[in-house]
mmCIF file of C-alpha atoms in Angstrom:
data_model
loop_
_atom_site.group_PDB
_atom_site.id
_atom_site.type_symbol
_atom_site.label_atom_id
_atom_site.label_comp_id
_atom_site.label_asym_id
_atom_site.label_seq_id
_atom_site.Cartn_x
_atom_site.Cartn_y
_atom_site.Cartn_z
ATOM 1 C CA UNK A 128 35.734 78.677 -149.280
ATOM 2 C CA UNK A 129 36.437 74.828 -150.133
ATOM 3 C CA UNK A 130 34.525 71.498 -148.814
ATOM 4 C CA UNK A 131 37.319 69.248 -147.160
ATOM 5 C CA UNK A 132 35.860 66.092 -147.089
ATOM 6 C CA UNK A 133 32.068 65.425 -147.565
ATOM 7 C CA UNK A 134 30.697 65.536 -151.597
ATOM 8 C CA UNK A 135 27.349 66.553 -150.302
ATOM 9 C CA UNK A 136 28.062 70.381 -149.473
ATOM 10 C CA UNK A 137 27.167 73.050 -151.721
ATOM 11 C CA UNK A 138 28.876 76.284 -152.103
ATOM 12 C CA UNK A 139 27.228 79.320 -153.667
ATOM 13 C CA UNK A 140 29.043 82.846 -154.206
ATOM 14 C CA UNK A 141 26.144 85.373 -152.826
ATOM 15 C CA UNK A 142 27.776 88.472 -155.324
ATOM 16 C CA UNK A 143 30.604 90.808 -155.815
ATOM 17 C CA UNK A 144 28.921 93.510 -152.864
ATOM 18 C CA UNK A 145 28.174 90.994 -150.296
ATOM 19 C CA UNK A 146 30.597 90.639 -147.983
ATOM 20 C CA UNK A 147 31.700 90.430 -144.267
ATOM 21 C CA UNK A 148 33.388 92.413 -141.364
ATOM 22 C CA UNK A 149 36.927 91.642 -143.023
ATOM 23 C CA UNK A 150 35.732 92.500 -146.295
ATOM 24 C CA UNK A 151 36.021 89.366 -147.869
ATOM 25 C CA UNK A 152 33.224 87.707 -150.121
ATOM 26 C CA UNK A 153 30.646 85.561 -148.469
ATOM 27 C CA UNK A 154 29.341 82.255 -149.738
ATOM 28 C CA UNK A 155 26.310 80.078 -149.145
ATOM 29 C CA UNK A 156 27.191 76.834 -147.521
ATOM 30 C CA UNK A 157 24.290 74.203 -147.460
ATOM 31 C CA UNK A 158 24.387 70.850 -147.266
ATOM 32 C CA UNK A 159 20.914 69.485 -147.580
ATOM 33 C CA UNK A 160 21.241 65.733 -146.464
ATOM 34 C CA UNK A 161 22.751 67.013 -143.345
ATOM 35 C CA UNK A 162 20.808 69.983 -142.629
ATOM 36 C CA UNK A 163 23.445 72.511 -142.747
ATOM 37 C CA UNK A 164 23.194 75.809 -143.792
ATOM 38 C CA UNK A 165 25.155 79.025 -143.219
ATOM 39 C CA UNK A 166 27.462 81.965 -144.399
ATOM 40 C CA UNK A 167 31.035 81.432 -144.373
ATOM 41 C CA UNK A 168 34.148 84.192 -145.885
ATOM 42 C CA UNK A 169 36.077 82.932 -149.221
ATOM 43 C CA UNK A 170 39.364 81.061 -148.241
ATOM 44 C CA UNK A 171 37.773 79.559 -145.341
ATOM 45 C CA UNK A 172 37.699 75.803 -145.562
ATOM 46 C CA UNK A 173 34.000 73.609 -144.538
ATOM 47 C CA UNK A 174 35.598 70.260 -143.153
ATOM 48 C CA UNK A 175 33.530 67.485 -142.007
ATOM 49 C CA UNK A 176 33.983 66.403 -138.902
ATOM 50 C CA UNK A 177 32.565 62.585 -138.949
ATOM 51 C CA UNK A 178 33.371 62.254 -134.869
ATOM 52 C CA UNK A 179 31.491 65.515 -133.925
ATOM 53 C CA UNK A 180 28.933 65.131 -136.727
ATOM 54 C CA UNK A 181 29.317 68.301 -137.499
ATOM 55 C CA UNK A 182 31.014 70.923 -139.872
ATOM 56 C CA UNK A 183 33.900 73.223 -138.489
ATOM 57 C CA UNK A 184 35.645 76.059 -140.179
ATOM 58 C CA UNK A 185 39.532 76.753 -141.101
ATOM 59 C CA UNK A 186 41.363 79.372 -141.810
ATOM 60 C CA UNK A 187 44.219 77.870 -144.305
ATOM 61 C CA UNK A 188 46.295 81.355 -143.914
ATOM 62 C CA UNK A 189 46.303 81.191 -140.418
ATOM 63 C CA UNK A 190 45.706 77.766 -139.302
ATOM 64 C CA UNK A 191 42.709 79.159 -136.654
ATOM 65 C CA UNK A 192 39.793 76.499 -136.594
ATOM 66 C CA UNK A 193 35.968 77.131 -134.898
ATOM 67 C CA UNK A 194 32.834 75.449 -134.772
ATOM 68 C CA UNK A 195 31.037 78.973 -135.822
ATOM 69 C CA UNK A 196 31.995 80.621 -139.263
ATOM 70 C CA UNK A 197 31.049 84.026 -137.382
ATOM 71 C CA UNK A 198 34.037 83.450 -135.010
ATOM 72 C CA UNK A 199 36.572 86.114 -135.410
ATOM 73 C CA UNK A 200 39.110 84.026 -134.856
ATOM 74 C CA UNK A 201 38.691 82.653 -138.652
ATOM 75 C CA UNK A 202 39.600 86.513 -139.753
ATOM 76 C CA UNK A 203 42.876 87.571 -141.392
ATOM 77 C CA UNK A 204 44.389 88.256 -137.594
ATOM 78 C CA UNK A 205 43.345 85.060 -136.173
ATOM 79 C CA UNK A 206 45.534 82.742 -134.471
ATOM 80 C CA UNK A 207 46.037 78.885 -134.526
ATOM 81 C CA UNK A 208 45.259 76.997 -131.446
ATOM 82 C CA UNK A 209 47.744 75.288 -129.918
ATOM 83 C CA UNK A 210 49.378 72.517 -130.943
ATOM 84 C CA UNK A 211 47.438 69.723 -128.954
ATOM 85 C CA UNK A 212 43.942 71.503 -129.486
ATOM 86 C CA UNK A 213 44.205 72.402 -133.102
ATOM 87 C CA UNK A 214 41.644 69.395 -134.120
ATOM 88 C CA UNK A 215 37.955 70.466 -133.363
ATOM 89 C CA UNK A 216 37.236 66.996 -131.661
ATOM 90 C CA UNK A 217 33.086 65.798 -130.108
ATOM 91 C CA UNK A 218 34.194 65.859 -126.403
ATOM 92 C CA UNK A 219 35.645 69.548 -126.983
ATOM 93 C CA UNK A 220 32.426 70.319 -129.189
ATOM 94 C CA UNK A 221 30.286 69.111 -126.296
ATOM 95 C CA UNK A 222 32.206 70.513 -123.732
ATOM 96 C CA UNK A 223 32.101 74.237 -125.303
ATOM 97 C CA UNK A 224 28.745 74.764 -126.244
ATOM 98 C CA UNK A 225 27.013 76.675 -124.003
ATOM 99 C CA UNK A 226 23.807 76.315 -123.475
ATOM 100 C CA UNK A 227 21.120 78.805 -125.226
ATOM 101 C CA UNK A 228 20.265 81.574 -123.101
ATOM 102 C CA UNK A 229 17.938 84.443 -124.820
ATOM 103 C CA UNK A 230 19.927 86.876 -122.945
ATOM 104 C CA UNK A 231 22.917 85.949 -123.997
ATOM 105 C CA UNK A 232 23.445 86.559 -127.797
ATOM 106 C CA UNK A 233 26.764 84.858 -128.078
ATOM 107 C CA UNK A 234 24.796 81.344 -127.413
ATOM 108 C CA UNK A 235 22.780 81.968 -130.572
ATOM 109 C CA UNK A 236 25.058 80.667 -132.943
ATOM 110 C CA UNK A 237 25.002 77.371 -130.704
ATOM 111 C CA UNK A 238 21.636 76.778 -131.824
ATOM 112 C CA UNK A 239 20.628 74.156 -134.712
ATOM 113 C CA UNK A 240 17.622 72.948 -136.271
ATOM 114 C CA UNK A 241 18.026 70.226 -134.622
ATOM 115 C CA UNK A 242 17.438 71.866 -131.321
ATOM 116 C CA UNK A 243 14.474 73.143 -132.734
ATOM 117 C CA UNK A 244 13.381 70.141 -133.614
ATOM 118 C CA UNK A 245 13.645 68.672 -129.873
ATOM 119 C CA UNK A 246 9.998 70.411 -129.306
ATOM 120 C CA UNK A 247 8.386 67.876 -132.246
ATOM 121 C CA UNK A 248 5.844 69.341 -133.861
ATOM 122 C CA UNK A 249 5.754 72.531 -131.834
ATOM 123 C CA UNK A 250 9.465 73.059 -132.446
ATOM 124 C CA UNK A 251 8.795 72.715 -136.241
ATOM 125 C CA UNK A 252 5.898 75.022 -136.132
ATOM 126 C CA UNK A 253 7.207 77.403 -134.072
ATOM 127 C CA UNK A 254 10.245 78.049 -137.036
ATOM 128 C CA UNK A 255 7.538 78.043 -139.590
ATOM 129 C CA UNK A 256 5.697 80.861 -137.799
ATOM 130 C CA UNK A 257 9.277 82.738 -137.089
ATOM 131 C CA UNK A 258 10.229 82.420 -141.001
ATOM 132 C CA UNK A 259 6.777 84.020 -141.887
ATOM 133 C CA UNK A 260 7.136 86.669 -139.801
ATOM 134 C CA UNK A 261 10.322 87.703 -140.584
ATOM 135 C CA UNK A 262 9.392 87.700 -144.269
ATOM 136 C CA UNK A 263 6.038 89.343 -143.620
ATOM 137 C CA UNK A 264 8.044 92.271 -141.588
ATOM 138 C CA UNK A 265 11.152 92.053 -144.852
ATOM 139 C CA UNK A 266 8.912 92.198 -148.038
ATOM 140 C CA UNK A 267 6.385 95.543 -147.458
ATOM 141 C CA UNK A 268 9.979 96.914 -145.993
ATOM 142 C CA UNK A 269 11.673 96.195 -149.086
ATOM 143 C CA UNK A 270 8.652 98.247 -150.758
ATOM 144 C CA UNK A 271 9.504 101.102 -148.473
ATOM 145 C CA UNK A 272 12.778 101.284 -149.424
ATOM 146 C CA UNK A 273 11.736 100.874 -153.060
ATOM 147 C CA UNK A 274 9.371 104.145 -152.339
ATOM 148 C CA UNK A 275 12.424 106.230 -150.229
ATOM 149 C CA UNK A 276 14.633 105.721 -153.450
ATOM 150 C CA UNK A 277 12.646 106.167 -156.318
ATOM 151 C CA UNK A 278 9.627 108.654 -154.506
ATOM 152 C CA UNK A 279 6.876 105.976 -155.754
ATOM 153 C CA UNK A 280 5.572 102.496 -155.220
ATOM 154 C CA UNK A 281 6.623 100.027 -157.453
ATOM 155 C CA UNK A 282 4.747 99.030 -160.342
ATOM 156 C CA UNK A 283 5.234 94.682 -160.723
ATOM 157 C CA UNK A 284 4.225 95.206 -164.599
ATOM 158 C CA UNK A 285 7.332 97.175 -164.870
ATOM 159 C CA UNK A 286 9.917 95.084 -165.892
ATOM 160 C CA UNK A 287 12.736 97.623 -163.904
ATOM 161 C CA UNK A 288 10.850 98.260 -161.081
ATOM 162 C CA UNK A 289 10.397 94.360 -160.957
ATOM 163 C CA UNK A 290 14.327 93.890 -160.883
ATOM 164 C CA UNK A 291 14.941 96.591 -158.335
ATOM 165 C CA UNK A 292 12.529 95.000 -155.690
ATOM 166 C CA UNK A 293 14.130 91.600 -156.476
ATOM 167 C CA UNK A 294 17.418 93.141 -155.708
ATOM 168 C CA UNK A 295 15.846 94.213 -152.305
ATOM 169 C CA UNK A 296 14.773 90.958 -151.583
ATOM 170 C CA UNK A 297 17.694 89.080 -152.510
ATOM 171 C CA UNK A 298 19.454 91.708 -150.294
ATOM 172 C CA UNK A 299 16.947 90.570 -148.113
ATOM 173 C CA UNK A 300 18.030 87.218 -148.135
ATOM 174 C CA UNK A 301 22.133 87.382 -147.782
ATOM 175 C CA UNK A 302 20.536 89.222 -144.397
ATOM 176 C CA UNK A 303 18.378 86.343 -143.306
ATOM 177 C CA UNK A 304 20.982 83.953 -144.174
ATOM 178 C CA UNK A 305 23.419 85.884 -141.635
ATOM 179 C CA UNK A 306 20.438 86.040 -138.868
ATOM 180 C CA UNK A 307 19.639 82.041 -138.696
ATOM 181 C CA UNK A 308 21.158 81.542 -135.274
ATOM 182 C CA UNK A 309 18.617 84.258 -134.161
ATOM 183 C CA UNK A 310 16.007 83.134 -135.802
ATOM 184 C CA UNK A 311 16.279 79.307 -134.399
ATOM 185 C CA UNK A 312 17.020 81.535 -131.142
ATOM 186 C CA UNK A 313 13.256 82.917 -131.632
ATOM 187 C CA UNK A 314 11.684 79.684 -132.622
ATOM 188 C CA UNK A 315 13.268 77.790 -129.743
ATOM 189 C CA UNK A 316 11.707 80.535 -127.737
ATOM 190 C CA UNK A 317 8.609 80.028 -129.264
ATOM 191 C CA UNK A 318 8.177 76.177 -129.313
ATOM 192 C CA UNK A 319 6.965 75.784 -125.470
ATOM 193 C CA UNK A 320 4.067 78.219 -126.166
ATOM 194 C CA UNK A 321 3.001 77.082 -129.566
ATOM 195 C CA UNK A 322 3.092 73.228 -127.850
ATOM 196 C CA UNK A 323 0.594 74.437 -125.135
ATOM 197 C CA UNK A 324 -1.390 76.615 -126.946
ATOM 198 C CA UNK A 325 -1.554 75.157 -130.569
ATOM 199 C CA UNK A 326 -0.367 71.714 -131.383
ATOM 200 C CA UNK A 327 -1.818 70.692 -127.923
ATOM 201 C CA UNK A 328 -5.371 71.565 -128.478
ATOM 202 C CA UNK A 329 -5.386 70.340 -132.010
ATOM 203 C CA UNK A 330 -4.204 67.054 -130.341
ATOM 204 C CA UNK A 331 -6.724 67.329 -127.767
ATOM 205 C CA UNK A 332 -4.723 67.457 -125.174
ATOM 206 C CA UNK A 333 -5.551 70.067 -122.004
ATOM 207 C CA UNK A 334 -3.934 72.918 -121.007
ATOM 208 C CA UNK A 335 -1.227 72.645 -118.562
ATOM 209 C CA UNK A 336 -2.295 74.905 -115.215
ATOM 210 C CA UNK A 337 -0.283 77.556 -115.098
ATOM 211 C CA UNK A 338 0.558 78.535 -111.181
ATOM 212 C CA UNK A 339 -0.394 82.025 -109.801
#
């Protein structure tokens, strides 16, 4: 995978065993000034798309384009648009995104932080709570599977045992990186509840009635 246009992205190989449905190696994309982050297959091009403001994805091998590097259509079978709709372009980015529905898993990779961030200070707090609760739920699993493999808990003065669990977690990690459209899914979810019930009582704002 290759930046086309903007300096500011960052591409980082996550390792030789990580890799996706097609069995090619994943990187980490992230472009901090932006806010971007995700997961995208080696060979796939990140192109800026300054109309949009947003990234899309390109296959170079088979000219296929999306606004999701989890589309299929950027595998090795995937198949160019056609000529006049080749160009991700803002009305067609606008016009495509459906909205997010929690029953409806193929809208979670329509979510962005930014949607998040809609709900102010709940939104924010909201993703802080979902991040800490995924890692509370990943890190004593990590243990577990430390304790199925080796039939014992690890010991953190041991410098091996140390590496193994670290290998868990960064395991961990390529798996959280994959999961982000869920886990904005969870913390736009969230947001209305932790605006009623948290940020507006520290505020001291009332409680909305809630009808019977």
């Amino acid at each position: 995978a290759k930046d086309g246009s903007a300096s500011t992205l960052a591409l980082t190989p996550l390792g030789d065993g990580v890799k996706d449905g097609f069995g090619r190696d994943l990187m980490y994309a992230e472009d901090k000034e932006r806010g971007f982050k995700t997961t995208v297959a080696a060979g796939i091009q990140v192109i800026w798309e300054e109309a949009a403001g947003k990234y899309y994805f390109f296959n170079q091998e088979t000219g296929a384009r999306s606004w999701s590097a989890l589309d299929e259509a950027l595998g090795p079978k995937g198949q160019a648009p056609p000529q006049d709709a080749q160009q991700p372009s803002a009305d067609g980015a606008a016009g495509d995104k459906e909205p997010f529905d929690v029953f409806k898993p193929s809208t979670y990779g329509n979510i962005t932080m930014d949607d998040v961030k809609k709900y102010g200070t709940g939104g924010t707090l909201a993703y802080v709570i979902t991040e800490l609760v995924f890692w509370a739920v990943a890190v004593p699993t990590e243990c577990a599977i430390f304790y199925q493999t080796a039939g014992r808990w690890p010991d953190f003065d041991n410098d091996v045992d140390k590496a193994a669990v670290l290998g868990f977690v960064f395991a961990a990690s390529n798996i959280a990186r994959l999961c982000l459209p869920l886990r904005f899914g969870a913390a736009l979810a969230l947001a209305p509840w932790v605006n009623e019930k948290i940020v507006n009582r520290f505020q001291g704002k009332p409680a909305e009635p809630t009808e019977s």
